[in-house]
Amino acid sequence: MPSTEVLSWLRTRFMPHIWCPGCGHGVIMHSIIRALISLEKDKTKTVLASGIGCSSRMAGYINANTLHSTHGRSLAFSTGIKMFNPELTVVDVMGDGDCSAIGGNHFIHACRRNIDITAVVMNNNIYGMTGGQASPTTPVGAWATTAPWGVVDPAFDICKLAEGAGASYVARSTIANPKQAESFIKNGIKNKGFSVVEIVTHCHTQFGRKNNRKLPIDNYNFFKDASVPLTKAKTMTSEELAGKIVVGEFVDKKTPEYTEQYKKVIEKAQRG
Ligand code: SF4
């Protein structure tokens, strides 16, 4: 049973949730809420935006200012919210397809601008809600309804994509380590800039049952066994890292934040 404090961040009137029993999204929602509590965030000044997909239902369950927007476009909405009121804490939750396919353009440009938003990317390697189609992070060779003989397209590495596009904080964890996920989300929110926290999770219903990880616990154990801390990964060869999940903080740098830069432009324009 969640603590009273965690419960106060949940819209319990909307329970039971729509997620399949054992889905990793609940673990991530708990990590997000715990991070917000630990940073002593005010619900009235916290915004959680989402796009479309199973993960995006989170915007309905978290008791803050929430927005359930259109597929792949949540970062456009979040950007508008942050530009209107830079004092708000904005967390944008998205799935892997939402982030890197339909919303790929919004994602790379949010990284490039370094706007002070925290993107929590729930990467379960599949489009779960719509029936198990391959996403840009489905591993090569994996089964998907759109790839019944195995995926051929090489998968995106969300963290490398975010780093290359200019995000100032980039980290990865898995649902097998929710405390670590919480701490990365917390660091992402604290960062004054665009933060990307990828949390590797599972869709046992649409991905696991067809890819030898049928039960939620099979996925949990897989993530636990496959996780390699960044410090150790640096000593390993690419062959040794094949099939592993490198976890840790990849980027943590100070670069000019977008709303602050924009404010200077407004002041300059007002001076004439
Ligand atoms: S379909 Fe997959 S991602 Fe969606 S709730 Fe079920 S297990 Fe979770």
Tab-separated table of N, CA and C in Angstrom, residues 101-193:
chain	number	residue	atom	x	y	z
A	101	ALA	N	9.492	8.098	-32.450
A	101	ALA	CA	8.916	7.940	-33.796
A	101	ALA	C	8.013	9.132	-34.077
A	102	ILE	N	6.760	9.050	-33.628
A	102	ILE	CA	5.794	10.116	-33.914
A	102	ILE	C	6.296	11.465	-33.379
A	103	GLY	N	6.889	11.436	-32.194
A	103	GLY	CA	7.355	12.693	-31.585
A	103	GLY	C	8.842	12.929	-31.748
A	104	GLY	N	9.496	12.182	-32.629
A	104	GLY	CA	10.956	12.277	-32.747
A	104	GLY	C	11.454	13.691	-33.013
A	105	ASN	N	10.741	14.396	-33.867
A	105	ASN	CA	11.173	15.754	-34.198
A	105	ASN	C	11.055	16.691	-32.997
A	106	HIS	N	9.927	16.573	-32.280
A	106	HIS	CA	9.759	17.410	-31.080
A	106	HIS	C	10.850	17.083	-30.066
A	107	PHE	N	11.174	15.799	-29.970
A	107	PHE	CA	12.148	15.358	-28.969
A	107	PHE	C	13.529	15.963	-29.248
A	108	ILE	N	14.018	15.826	-30.476
A	108	ILE	CA	15.384	16.317	-30.731
A	108	ILE	C	15.460	17.842	-30.606
A	109	HIS	N	14.371	18.521	-30.949
A	109	HIS	CA	14.432	19.988	-30.859
A	109	HIS	C	14.291	20.466	-29.417
A	110	ALA	N	13.562	19.713	-28.592
A	110	ALA	CA	13.509	20.063	-27.160
A	110	ALA	C	14.902	19.868	-26.550
A	111	CYS	N	15.594	18.812	-26.969
A	111	CYS	CA	16.972	18.574	-26.497
A	111	CYS	C	17.866	19.733	-26.928
A	112	ARG	N	17.758	20.101	-28.182
A	112	ARG	CA	18.600	21.161	-28.753
A	112	ARG	C	18.375	22.487	-28.036
A	113	ARG	N	17.110	22.791	-27.708
A	113	ARG	CA	16.814	24.077	-27.063
A	113	ARG	C	17.242	24.097	-25.600
A	114	ASN	N	17.334	22.936	-25.017
A	114	ASN	CA	17.653	22.824	-23.583
A	114	ASN	C	16.630	23.569	-22.722
A	115	ILE	N	15.357	23.360	-23.037
A	115	ILE	CA	14.295	23.966	-22.233
A	115	ILE	C	14.109	23.152	-20.954
A	116	ASP	N	13.821	23.840	-19.865
A	116	ASP	CA	13.789	23.215	-18.544
A	116	ASP	C	12.542	22.322	-18.329
A	117	ILE	N	12.592	21.160	-18.958
A	117	ILE	CA	11.517	20.157	-18.864
A	117	ILE	C	12.203	18.821	-18.618
A	118	THR	N	11.571	17.961	-17.844
A	118	THR	CA	12.129	16.618	-17.634
A	118	THR	C	11.288	15.605	-18.409
A	119	ALA	N	11.907	14.958	-19.382
A	119	ALA	CA	11.210	13.924	-20.156
A	119	ALA	C	11.520	12.558	-19.539
A	120	VAL	N	10.480	11.880	-19.096
A	120	VAL	CA	10.662	10.514	-18.587
A	120	VAL	C	10.185	9.581	-19.702
A	121	VAL	N	11.151	8.880	-20.308
A	121	VAL	CA	10.835	8.018	-21.444
A	121	VAL	C	10.705	6.575	-20.953
A	122	MET	N	9.485	6.051	-21.052
A	122	MET	CA	9.225	4.676	-20.609
A	122	MET	C	9.403	3.762	-21.803
A	123	ASN	N	10.553	3.127	-21.854
A	123	ASN	CA	10.919	2.355	-23.038
A	123	ASN	C	10.614	0.867	-22.833
A	124	ASN	N	9.505	0.428	-23.442
A	124	ASN	CA	9.177	-1.006	-23.349
A	124	ASN	C	9.348	-1.702	-24.706
A	125	ASN	N	10.025	-1.017	-25.619
A	125	ASN	CA	10.435	-1.607	-26.908
A	125	ASN	C	9.297	-2.003	-27.843
A	126	ILE	N	8.102	-1.427	-27.628
A	126	ILE	CA	6.958	-1.870	-28.462
A	126	ILE	C	5.832	-0.835	-28.368
A	127	TYR	N	4.922	-0.852	-29.316
A	127	TYR	CA	3.665	-0.113	-29.157
A	127	TYR	C	2.704	-1.067	-28.466
A	128	GLY	N	2.526	-0.894	-27.164
A	128	GLY	CA	1.697	-1.818	-26.390
A	128	GLY	C	0.217	-1.623	-26.629
A	129	MET	N	-0.244	-0.379	-26.486
A	129	MET	CA	-1.682	-0.103	-26.505
A	129	MET	C	-2.330	-0.462	-27.847
A	130	THR	N	-1.585	-0.247	-28.927
A	130	THR	CA	-2.193	-0.442	-30.247
A	130	THR	C	-1.993	-1.848	-30.807
A	131	GLY	N	-1.373	-2.749	-30.050
A	131	GLY	CA	-1.347	-4.143	-30.477
A	131	GLY	C	-0.003	-4.783	-30.765
A	132	GLY	N	1.098	-4.143	-30.336
A	132	GLY	CA	2.394	-4.813	-30.444
A	132	GLY	C	3.158	-4.561	-31.726
A	133	GLN	N	2.973	-3.368	-32.315
A	133	GLN	CA	3.763	-3.029	-33.503
A	133	GLN	C	5.185	-2.661	-33.077
A	134	ALA	N	6.149	-2.903	-33.991
A	134	ALA	CA	7.545	-2.562	-33.687
A	134	ALA	C	7.689	-1.046	-33.557
A	135	SER	N	8.493	-0.632	-32.596
A	135	SER	CA	8.786	0.792	-32.414
A	135	SER	C	10.254	1.023	-32.781
A	136	PRO	N	10.718	2.262	-32.749
A	136	PRO	CA	12.135	2.500	-33.079
A	136	PRO	C	13.117	1.927	-32.060
A	137	THR	N	12.618	1.396	-30.945
A	137	THR	CA	13.554	0.791	-29.979
A	137	THR	C	13.383	-0.727	-29.881
A	138	THR	N	12.560	-1.314	-30.727
A	138	THR	CA	12.427	-2.783	-30.702
A	138	THR	C	13.752	-3.394	-31.176
A	139	PRO	N	14.326	-4.308	-30.397
A	139	PRO	CA	15.634	-4.855	-30.794
A	139	PRO	C	15.570	-5.642	-32.103
A	140	VAL	N	16.664	-5.612	-32.847
A	140	VAL	CA	16.758	-6.379	-34.092
A	140	VAL	C	16.526	-7.859	-33.777
A	141	GLY	N	15.699	-8.491	-34.578
A	141	GLY	CA	15.420	-9.921	-34.396
A	141	GLY	C	14.198	-10.205	-33.535
A	142	ALA	N	13.720	-9.187	-32.780
A	142	ALA	CA	12.568	-9.413	-31.895
A	142	ALA	C	11.282	-9.546	-32.711
A	143	TRP	N	10.315	-10.267	-32.145
A	143	TRP	CA	9.007	-10.436	-32.773
A	143	TRP	C	8.151	-9.227	-32.471
A	144	ALA	N	7.399	-8.805	-33.483
A	144	ALA	CA	6.365	-7.774	-33.293
A	144	ALA	C	5.261	-8.089	-34.285
A	145	THR	N	4.063	-7.549	-34.059
A	145	THR	CA	2.978	-7.873	-34.992
A	145	THR	C	3.305	-7.379	-36.396
A	146	THR	N	4.085	-6.299	-36.473
A	146	THR	CA	4.483	-5.783	-37.793
A	146	THR	C	5.792	-6.419	-38.276
A	147	ALA	N	6.364	-7.310	-37.490
A	147	ALA	CA	7.608	-7.987	-37.881
A	147	ALA	C	7.540	-9.432	-37.388
A	148	PRO	N	6.614	-10.239	-37.955
A	148	PRO	CA	6.432	-11.606	-37.444
A	148	PRO	C	7.638	-12.522	-37.673
A	149	TRP	N	8.588	-12.109	-38.548
A	149	TRP	CA	9.811	-12.895	-38.744
A	149	TRP	C	11.031	-12.187	-38.151
A	150	GLY	N	10.755	-11.207	-37.303
A	150	GLY	CA	11.852	-10.514	-36.628
A	150	GLY	C	12.109	-9.132	-37.208
A	151	VAL	N	12.393	-8.193	-36.303
A	151	VAL	CA	12.662	-6.806	-36.713
A	151	VAL	C	14.023	-6.710	-37.401
A	152	VAL	N	14.076	-5.935	-38.459
A	152	VAL	CA	15.319	-5.742	-39.213
A	152	VAL	C	15.949	-4.378	-38.909
A	153	ASP	N	15.091	-3.375	-38.665
A	153	ASP	CA	15.595	-2.007	-38.462
A	153	ASP	C	16.424	-1.905	-37.182
A	154	PRO	N	17.627	-1.340	-37.259
A	154	PRO	CA	18.418	-1.150	-36.032
A	154	PRO	C	17.687	-0.226	-35.054
A	155	ALA	N	17.798	-0.527	-33.765
A	155	ALA	CA	17.072	0.251	-32.750
A	155	ALA	C	17.797	1.548	-32.409
A	156	PHE	N	17.010	2.561	-32.077
A	156	PHE	CA	17.567	3.796	-31.529
A	156	PHE	C	18.057	3.536	-30.113
A	157	ASP	N	19.139	4.213	-29.739
A	157	ASP	CA	19.548	4.309	-28.340
A	157	ASP	C	19.052	5.686	-27.889
A	158	ILE	N	17.987	5.695	-27.076
A	158	ILE	CA	17.345	6.963	-26.677
A	158	ILE	C	18.350	7.912	-26.010
A	159	CYS	N	19.205	7.361	-25.154
A	159	CYS	CA	20.142	8.231	-24.427
A	159	CYS	C	21.174	8.847	-25.367
A	160	LYS	N	21.663	8.044	-26.320
A	160	LYS	CA	22.632	8.602	-27.267
A	160	LYS	C	21.976	9.649	-28.161
A	161	LEU	N	20.721	9.396	-28.510
A	161	LEU	CA	19.968	10.351	-29.331
A	161	LEU	C	19.835	11.687	-28.571
A	162	ALA	N	19.468	11.595	-27.299
A	162	ALA	CA	19.290	12.795	-26.476
A	162	ALA	C	20.619	13.526	-26.294
A	163	GLU	N	21.669	12.767	-26.069
A	163	GLU	CA	22.990	13.383	-25.872
A	163	GLU	C	23.435	14.095	-27.156
A	164	GLY	N	23.278	13.389	-28.283
A	164	GLY	CA	23.689	13.973	-29.561
A	164	GLY	C	22.896	15.220	-29.903
A	165	ALA	N	21.628	15.260	-29.474
A	165	ALA	CA	20.770	16.408	-29.808
A	165	ALA	C	20.949	17.564	-28.837
A	166	GLY	N	21.680	17.355	-27.728
A	166	GLY	CA	22.024	18.482	-26.857
A	166	GLY	C	21.374	18.540	-25.486
A	167	ALA	N	20.693	17.490	-25.044
A	167	ALA	CA	20.084	17.522	-23.703
A	167	ALA	C	21.177	17.697	-22.643
A	168	SER	N	20.858	18.450	-21.592
A	168	SER	CA	21.909	18.739	-20.604
A	168	SER	C	21.946	17.723	-19.462
A	169	TYR	N	20.941	16.882	-19.353
A	169	TYR	CA	20.991	15.775	-18.377
A	169	TYR	C	20.383	14.550	-19.054
A	170	VAL	N	21.137	13.456	-19.054
A	170	VAL	CA	20.664	12.224	-19.703
A	170	VAL	C	21.035	11.035	-18.806
A	171	ALA	N	20.048	10.217	-18.493
A	171	ALA	CA	20.316	9.059	-17.634
A	171	ALA	C	19.405	7.900	-18.025
A	172	ARG	N	19.831	6.695	-17.645
A	172	ARG	CA	19.000	5.507	-17.907
A	172	ARG	C	18.981	4.611	-16.670
A	173	SER	N	17.781	4.114	-16.376
A	173	SER	CA	17.624	3.106	-15.321
A	173	SER	C	16.605	2.082	-15.832
A	174	THR	N	16.247	1.151	-14.981
A	174	THR	CA	15.216	0.163	-15.356
A	174	THR	C	14.225	0.030	-14.203
A	175	ILE	N	13.108	-0.622	-14.482
A	175	ILE	CA	12.118	-0.805	-13.406
A	175	ILE	C	12.604	-1.805	-12.364
A	176	ALA	N	13.716	-2.495	-12.666
A	176	ALA	CA	14.266	-3.428	-11.665
A	176	ALA	C	15.011	-2.670	-10.569
A	177	ASN	N	15.210	-1.373	-10.755
A	177	ASN	CA	15.920	-0.566	-9.753
A	177	ASN	C	15.165	0.753	-9.551
A	178	PRO	N	13.955	0.686	-8.950
A	178	PRO	CA	13.127	1.901	-8.849
A	178	PRO	C	13.737	3.020	-8.020
A	179	LYS	N	14.599	2.665	-7.058
A	179	LYS	CA	15.230	3.722	-6.248
A	179	LYS	C	16.202	4.525	-7.107
A	180	GLN	N	16.925	3.781	-7.982
A	180	GLN	CA	17.846	4.476	-8.895
A	180	GLN	C	17.043	5.358	-9.870
A	181	ALA	N	15.951	4.791	-10.388
A	181	ALA	CA	15.101	5.556	-11.306
A	181	ALA	C	14.623	6.835	-10.621
A	182	GLU	N	14.202	6.708	-9.374
A	182	GLU	CA	13.725	7.870	-8.605
A	182	GLU	C	14.832	8.919	-8.489
A	183	SER	N	16.045	8.436	-8.178
A	183	SER	CA	17.131	9.393	-7.995
A	183	SER	C	17.497	10.089	-9.305
A	184	PHE	N	17.436	9.379	-10.434
A	184	PHE	CA	17.718	10.029	-11.724
A	184	PHE	C	16.611	11.025	-12.094
A	185	ILE	N	15.368	10.666	-11.813
A	185	ILE	CA	14.262	11.601	-12.111
A	185	ILE	C	14.440	12.877	-11.279
A	186	LYS	N	14.817	12.657	-10.032
A	186	LYS	CA	15.046	13.792	-9.130
A	186	LYS	C	16.161	14.700	-9.679
A	187	ASN	N	17.269	14.086	-10.090
A	187	ASN	CA	18.379	14.881	-10.645
A	187	ASN	C	17.964	15.571	-11.937
A	188	GLY	N	17.124	14.878	-12.716
A	188	GLY	CA	16.628	15.479	-13.958
A	188	GLY	C	15.775	16.703	-13.679
A	189	ILE	N	14.899	16.612	-12.675
A	189	ILE	CA	14.035	17.753	-12.338
A	189	ILE	C	14.881	18.907	-11.782
A	190	LYS	N	15.895	18.560	-11.017
A	190	LYS	CA	16.758	19.613	-10.437
A	190	LYS	C	17.577	20.327	-11.516
A	191	ASN	N	17.905	19.616	-12.583
A	191	ASN	CA	18.713	20.213	-13.650
A	191	ASN	C	17.967	21.366	-14.312
A	192	LYS	N	18.635	22.498	-14.453
A	192	LYS	CA	18.023	23.659	-15.122
A	192	LYS	C	18.273	23.511	-16.619
A	193	GLY	N	17.427	22.735	-17.273
A	193	GLY	CA	17.595	22.474	-18.695
A	193	GLY	C	16.780	21.257	-19.082
